[in-house]
Coordinates of C-alpha atoms and ligand atoms in Angstrom, one line a residue:
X1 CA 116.7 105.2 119.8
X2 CA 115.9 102.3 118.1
X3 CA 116.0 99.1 120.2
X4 CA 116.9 95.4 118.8
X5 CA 116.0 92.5 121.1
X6 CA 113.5 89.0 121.0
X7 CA 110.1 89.8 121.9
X8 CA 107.2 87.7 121.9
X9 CA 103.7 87.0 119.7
X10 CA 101.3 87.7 122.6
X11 CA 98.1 87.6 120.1
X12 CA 97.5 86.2 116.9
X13 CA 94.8 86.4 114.0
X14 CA 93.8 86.0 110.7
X15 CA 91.8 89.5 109.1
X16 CA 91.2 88.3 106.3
X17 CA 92.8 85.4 103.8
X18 CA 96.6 85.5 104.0
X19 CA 96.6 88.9 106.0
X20 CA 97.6 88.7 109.7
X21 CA 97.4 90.4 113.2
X22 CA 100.2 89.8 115.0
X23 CA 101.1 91.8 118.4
X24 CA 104.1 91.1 120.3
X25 CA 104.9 92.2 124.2
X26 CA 107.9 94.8 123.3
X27 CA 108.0 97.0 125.9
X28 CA 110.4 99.0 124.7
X29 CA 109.8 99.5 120.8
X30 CA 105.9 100.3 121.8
X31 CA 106.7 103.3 124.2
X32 CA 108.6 105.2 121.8
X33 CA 106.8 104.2 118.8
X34 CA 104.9 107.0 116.8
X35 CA 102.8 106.7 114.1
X36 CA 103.4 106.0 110.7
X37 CA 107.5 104.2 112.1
X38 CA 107.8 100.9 111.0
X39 CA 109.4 97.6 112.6
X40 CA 112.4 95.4 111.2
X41 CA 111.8 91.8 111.6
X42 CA 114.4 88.8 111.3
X43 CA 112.3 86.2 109.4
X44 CA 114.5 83.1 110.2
X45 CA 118.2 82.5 109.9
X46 CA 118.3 81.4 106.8
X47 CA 117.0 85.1 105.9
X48 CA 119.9 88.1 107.0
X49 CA 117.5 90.9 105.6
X50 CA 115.0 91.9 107.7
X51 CA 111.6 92.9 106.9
X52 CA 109.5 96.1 107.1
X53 CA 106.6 96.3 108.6
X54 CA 104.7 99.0 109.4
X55 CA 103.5 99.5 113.4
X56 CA 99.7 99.3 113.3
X57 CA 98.4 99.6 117.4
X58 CA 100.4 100.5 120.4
X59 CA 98.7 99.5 123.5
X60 CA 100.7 99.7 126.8
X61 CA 103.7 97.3 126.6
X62 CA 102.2 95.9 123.6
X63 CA 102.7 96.3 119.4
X64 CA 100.7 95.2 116.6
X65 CA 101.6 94.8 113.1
X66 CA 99.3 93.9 110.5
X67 CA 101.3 91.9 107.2
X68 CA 100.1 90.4 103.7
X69 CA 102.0 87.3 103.3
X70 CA 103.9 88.2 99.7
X71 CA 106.8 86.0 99.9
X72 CA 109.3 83.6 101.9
X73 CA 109.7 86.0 105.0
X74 CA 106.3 86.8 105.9
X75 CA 105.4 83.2 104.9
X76 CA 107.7 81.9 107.9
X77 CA 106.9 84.9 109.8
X78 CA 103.1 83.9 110.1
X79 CA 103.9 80.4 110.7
X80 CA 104.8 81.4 114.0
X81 CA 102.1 81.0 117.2
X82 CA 101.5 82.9 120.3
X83 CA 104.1 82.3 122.6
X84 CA 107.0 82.2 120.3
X85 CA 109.5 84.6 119.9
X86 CA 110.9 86.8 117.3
X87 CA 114.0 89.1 116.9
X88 CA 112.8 92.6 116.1
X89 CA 115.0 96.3 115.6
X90 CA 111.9 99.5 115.6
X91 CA 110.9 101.9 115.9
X92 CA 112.4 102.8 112.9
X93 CA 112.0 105.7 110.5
X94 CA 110.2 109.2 110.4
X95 CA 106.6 109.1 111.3
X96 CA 103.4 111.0 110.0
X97 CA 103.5 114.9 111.7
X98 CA 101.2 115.6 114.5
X99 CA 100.8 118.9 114.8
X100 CA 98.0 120.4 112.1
X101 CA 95.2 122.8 113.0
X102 CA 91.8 121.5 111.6
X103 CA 90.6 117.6 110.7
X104 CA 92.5 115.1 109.5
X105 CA 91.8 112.7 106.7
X106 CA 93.6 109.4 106.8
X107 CA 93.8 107.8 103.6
X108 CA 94.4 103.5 103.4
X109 CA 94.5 101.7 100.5
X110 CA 94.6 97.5 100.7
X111 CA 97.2 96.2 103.7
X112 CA 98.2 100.4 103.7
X113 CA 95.0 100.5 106.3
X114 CA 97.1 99.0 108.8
X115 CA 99.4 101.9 109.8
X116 CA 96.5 104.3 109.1
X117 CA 95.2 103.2 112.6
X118 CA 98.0 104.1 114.2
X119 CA 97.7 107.6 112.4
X120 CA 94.0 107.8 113.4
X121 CA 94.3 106.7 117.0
X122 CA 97.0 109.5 117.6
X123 CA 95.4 112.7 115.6
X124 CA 92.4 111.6 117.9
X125 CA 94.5 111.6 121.2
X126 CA 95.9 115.3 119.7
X127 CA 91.6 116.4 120.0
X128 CA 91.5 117.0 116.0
X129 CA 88.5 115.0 114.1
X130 CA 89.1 112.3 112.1
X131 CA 87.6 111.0 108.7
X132 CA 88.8 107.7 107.8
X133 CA 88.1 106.8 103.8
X134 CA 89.2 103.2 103.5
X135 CA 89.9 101.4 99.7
X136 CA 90.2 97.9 98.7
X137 CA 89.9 95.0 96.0
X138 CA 86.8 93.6 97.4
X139 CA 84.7 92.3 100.7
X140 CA 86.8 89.4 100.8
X141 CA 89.8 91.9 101.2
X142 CA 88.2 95.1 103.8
X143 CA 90.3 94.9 107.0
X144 CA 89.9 97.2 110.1
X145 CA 86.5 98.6 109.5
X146 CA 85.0 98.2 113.0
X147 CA 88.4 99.6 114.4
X148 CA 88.5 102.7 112.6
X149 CA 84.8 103.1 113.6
X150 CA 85.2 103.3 116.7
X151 CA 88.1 106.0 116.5
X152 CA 87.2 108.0 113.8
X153 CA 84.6 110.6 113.1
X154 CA 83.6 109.6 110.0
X155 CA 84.6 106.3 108.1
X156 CA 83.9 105.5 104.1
X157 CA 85.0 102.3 102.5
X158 CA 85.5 101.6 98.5
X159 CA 85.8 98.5 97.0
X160 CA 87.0 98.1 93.4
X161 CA 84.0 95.9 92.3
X162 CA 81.4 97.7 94.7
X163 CA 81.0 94.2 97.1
X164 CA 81.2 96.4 99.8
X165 CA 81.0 100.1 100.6
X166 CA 81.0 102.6 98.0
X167 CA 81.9 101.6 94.3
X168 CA 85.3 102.3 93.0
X169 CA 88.4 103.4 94.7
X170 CA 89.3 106.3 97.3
X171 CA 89.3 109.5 95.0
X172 CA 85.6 110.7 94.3
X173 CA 85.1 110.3 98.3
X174 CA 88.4 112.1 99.3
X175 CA 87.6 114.5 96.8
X176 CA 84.2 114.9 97.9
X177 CA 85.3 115.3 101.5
X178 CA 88.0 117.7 100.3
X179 CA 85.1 119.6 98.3
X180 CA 82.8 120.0 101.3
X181 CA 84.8 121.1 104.3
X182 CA 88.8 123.0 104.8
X183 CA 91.1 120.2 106.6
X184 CA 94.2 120.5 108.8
X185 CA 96.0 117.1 106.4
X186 CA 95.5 114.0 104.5
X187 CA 97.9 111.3 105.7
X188 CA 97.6 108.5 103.5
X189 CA 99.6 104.9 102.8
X190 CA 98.6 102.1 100.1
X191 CA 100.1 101.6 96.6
X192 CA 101.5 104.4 94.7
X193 CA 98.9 105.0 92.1
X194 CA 97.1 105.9 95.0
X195 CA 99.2 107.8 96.9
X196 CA 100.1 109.7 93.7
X197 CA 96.2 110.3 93.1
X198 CA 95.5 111.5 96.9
X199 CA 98.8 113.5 97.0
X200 CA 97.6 115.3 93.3
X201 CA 94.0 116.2 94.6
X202 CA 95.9 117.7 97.5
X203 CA 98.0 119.9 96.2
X204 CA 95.0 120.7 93.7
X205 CA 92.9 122.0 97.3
X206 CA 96.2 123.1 99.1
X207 CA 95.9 120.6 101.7
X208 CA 99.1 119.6 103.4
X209 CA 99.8 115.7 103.0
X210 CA 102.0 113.4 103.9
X211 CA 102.1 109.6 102.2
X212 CA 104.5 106.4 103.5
X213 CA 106.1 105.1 100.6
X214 CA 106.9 101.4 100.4
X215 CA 110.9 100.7 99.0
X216 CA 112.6 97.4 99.2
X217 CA 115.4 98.0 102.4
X218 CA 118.9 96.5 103.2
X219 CA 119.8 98.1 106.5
X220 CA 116.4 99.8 107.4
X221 CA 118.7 102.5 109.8
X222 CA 119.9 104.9 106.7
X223 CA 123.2 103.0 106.0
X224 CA 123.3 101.1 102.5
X225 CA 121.1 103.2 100.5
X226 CA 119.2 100.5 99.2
X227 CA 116.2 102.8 99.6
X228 CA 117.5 105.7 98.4
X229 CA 114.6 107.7 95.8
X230 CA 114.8 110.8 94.5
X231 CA 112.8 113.6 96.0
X232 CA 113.0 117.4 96.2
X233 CA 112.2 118.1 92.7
X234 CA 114.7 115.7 91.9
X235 CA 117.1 117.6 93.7
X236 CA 118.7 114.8 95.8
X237 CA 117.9 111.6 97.0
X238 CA 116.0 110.3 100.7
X239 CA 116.4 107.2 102.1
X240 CA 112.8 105.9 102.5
X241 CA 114.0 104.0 105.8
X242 CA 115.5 106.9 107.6
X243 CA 114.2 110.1 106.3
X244 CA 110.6 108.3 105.7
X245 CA 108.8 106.3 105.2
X246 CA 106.7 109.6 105.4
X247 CA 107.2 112.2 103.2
X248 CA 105.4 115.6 103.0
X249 CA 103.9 114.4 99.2
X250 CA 105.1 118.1 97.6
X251 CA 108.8 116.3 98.2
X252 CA 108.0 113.0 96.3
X253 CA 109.2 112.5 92.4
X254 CA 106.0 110.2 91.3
X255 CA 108.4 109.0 88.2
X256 CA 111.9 108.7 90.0
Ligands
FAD1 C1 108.3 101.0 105.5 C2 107.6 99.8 105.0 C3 106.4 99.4 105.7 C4 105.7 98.3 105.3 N1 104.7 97.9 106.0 C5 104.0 96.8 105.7 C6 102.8 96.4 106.4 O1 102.4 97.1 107.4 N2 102.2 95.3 106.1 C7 102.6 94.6 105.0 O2 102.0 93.6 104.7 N3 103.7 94.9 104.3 C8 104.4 96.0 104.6 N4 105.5 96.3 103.9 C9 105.9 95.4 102.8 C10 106.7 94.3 103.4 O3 107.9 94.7 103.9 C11 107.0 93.2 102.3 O4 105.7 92.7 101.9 C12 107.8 92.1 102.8 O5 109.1 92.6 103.0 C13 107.9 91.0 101.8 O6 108.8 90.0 102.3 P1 108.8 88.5 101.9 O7 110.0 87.8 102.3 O8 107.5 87.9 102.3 O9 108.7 88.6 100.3 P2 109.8 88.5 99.2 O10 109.2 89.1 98.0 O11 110.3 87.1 99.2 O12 111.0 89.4 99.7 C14 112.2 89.4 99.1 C15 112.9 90.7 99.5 O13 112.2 91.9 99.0 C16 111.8 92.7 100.0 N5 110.5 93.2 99.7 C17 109.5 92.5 99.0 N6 108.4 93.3 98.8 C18 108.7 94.5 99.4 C19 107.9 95.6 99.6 N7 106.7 95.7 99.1 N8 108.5 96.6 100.3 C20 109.7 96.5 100.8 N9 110.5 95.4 100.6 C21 110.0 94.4 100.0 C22 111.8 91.9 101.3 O14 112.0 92.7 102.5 C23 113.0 91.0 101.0 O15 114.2 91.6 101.3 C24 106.2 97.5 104.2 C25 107.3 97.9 103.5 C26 108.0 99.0 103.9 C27 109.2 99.5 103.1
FES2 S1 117.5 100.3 103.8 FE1 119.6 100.8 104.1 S2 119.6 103.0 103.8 FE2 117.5 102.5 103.7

């Protein structure tokens, strides 16, 4: 069961420019949370809708969530300091699966590195091995890196403009992963032409995978359909707040 309730910003830092670590003391939303659920956070008064965002690090009593600031809500939300207190609903939403036989692959792409560590963390806690491969714009953007290191396996980082890691985005070293060795999953969250990418390469190996999908939300509990997409072959529509974020990627229409 989801719980709503004011928590407060125990730790507080800056990854990289305009992206923030922020970990509150919520006792209640960190023991139930699994990977891949997301958080709903009140950004001010003046705001009624909350705000996903996606649970990066459990640790005891303790969250983490890592945010871009995009707009007005994550603006005020990392104006806040330690100490402070903030009114979050979570864990929300279906997580990533956690029972595969074989490695895993974990797939982040930009600020969708975040929840990936929570993915990481618990397929390592499950005994399976983990390769992380890790895309972003450039240096000034790479989040995480020693984090993953020390969890995973096997780590590989892209950049777009080659300023850091390999050259290019996540495909030619998923695919060469995928190429070399027979794994249990891909999990993988970023923006869509990547997800779409991963989730294509996948099915071309037959490699289960499951994506998080990003949707603007109303409720974020299932109720007002504001992130209703359609799915199933077009069959009939999920709500990406309820039913996902995480979707088995055979189940996702890449143009609905
Ligand atoms: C399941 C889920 C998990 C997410 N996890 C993360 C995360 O870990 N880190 C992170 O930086 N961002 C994450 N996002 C995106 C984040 O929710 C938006 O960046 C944020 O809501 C923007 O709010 P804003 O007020 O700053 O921007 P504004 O653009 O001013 O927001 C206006 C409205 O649009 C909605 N909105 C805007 N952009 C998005 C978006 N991309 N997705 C959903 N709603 C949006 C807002 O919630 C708000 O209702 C996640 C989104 C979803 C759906
Ligand atoms: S946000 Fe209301 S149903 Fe998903």
């Amino acid at each position: 069961m989801p719980t709503q309730a004011i928590y407060t910003i125990s730790d507080m830092r800056n990854l990289a420019e305009d992206v923030i670590s922020m970990t509150f003391i919520a006792p209640e939303i960190a023991r139930s949370a699994a990977a891949g659920q997301f958080i709903h956070i009140k950004c001010g008064h003046s705001r009624p809708l909350r705000r996903p965002i996606s649970i990066s690090d459990v640790s005891g009593d303790k969250l983490t969530v890592i945010f871009e600031v995009r707009g007005a809500g994550t603006r005020w939300l990392a104006s806040r300091d330690i100490g402070r207190k903030v009114d979050i609903l979570g864990p929300l939403g279906h997580g990533f699966g956690d029972t595969f036989s074989g490695g895993i692959i974990v797939v982040g792409g930009g600020i969708g590195a975040a929840p990936m560590l929570f993915a990481a963390k618990a397929a390592k806690r499950k005994a399976h091995s983990v390769t992380a491969v890790l895309g972003f714009r450039s240096q000034a953007n790479v989040i995480l890196t020693d984090e993953f290191d020390a969890v995973c396996d096997g780590l590989v980082t892209t950049t777009d403009d080659g300023t850091a890691g390999l050259r290019g985005n996540v495909s030619a070293p998923l695919e060469e992963l995928l190429n070399t060795k027979k794994y249990g999953a891909v999990l993988a969250c970023g923006p869509k032409p990547m997800l779409r990418a991963v989730a294509e390469m996948c099915a071309i190996h037959k490699i289960h995978c499951e994506i998080s999908l990003e949707e603007r939300m109303g409720c974020g509990v299932g109720a007002c359909l504001v992130c209703a997409c359609l799915m199933h072959n077009g069959e009939r529509m999920s709500r990406v707040c309820k039913d996902g974020p995480v979707f088995d990627a055979k189940e996702v229409v890449w143009n609905g």
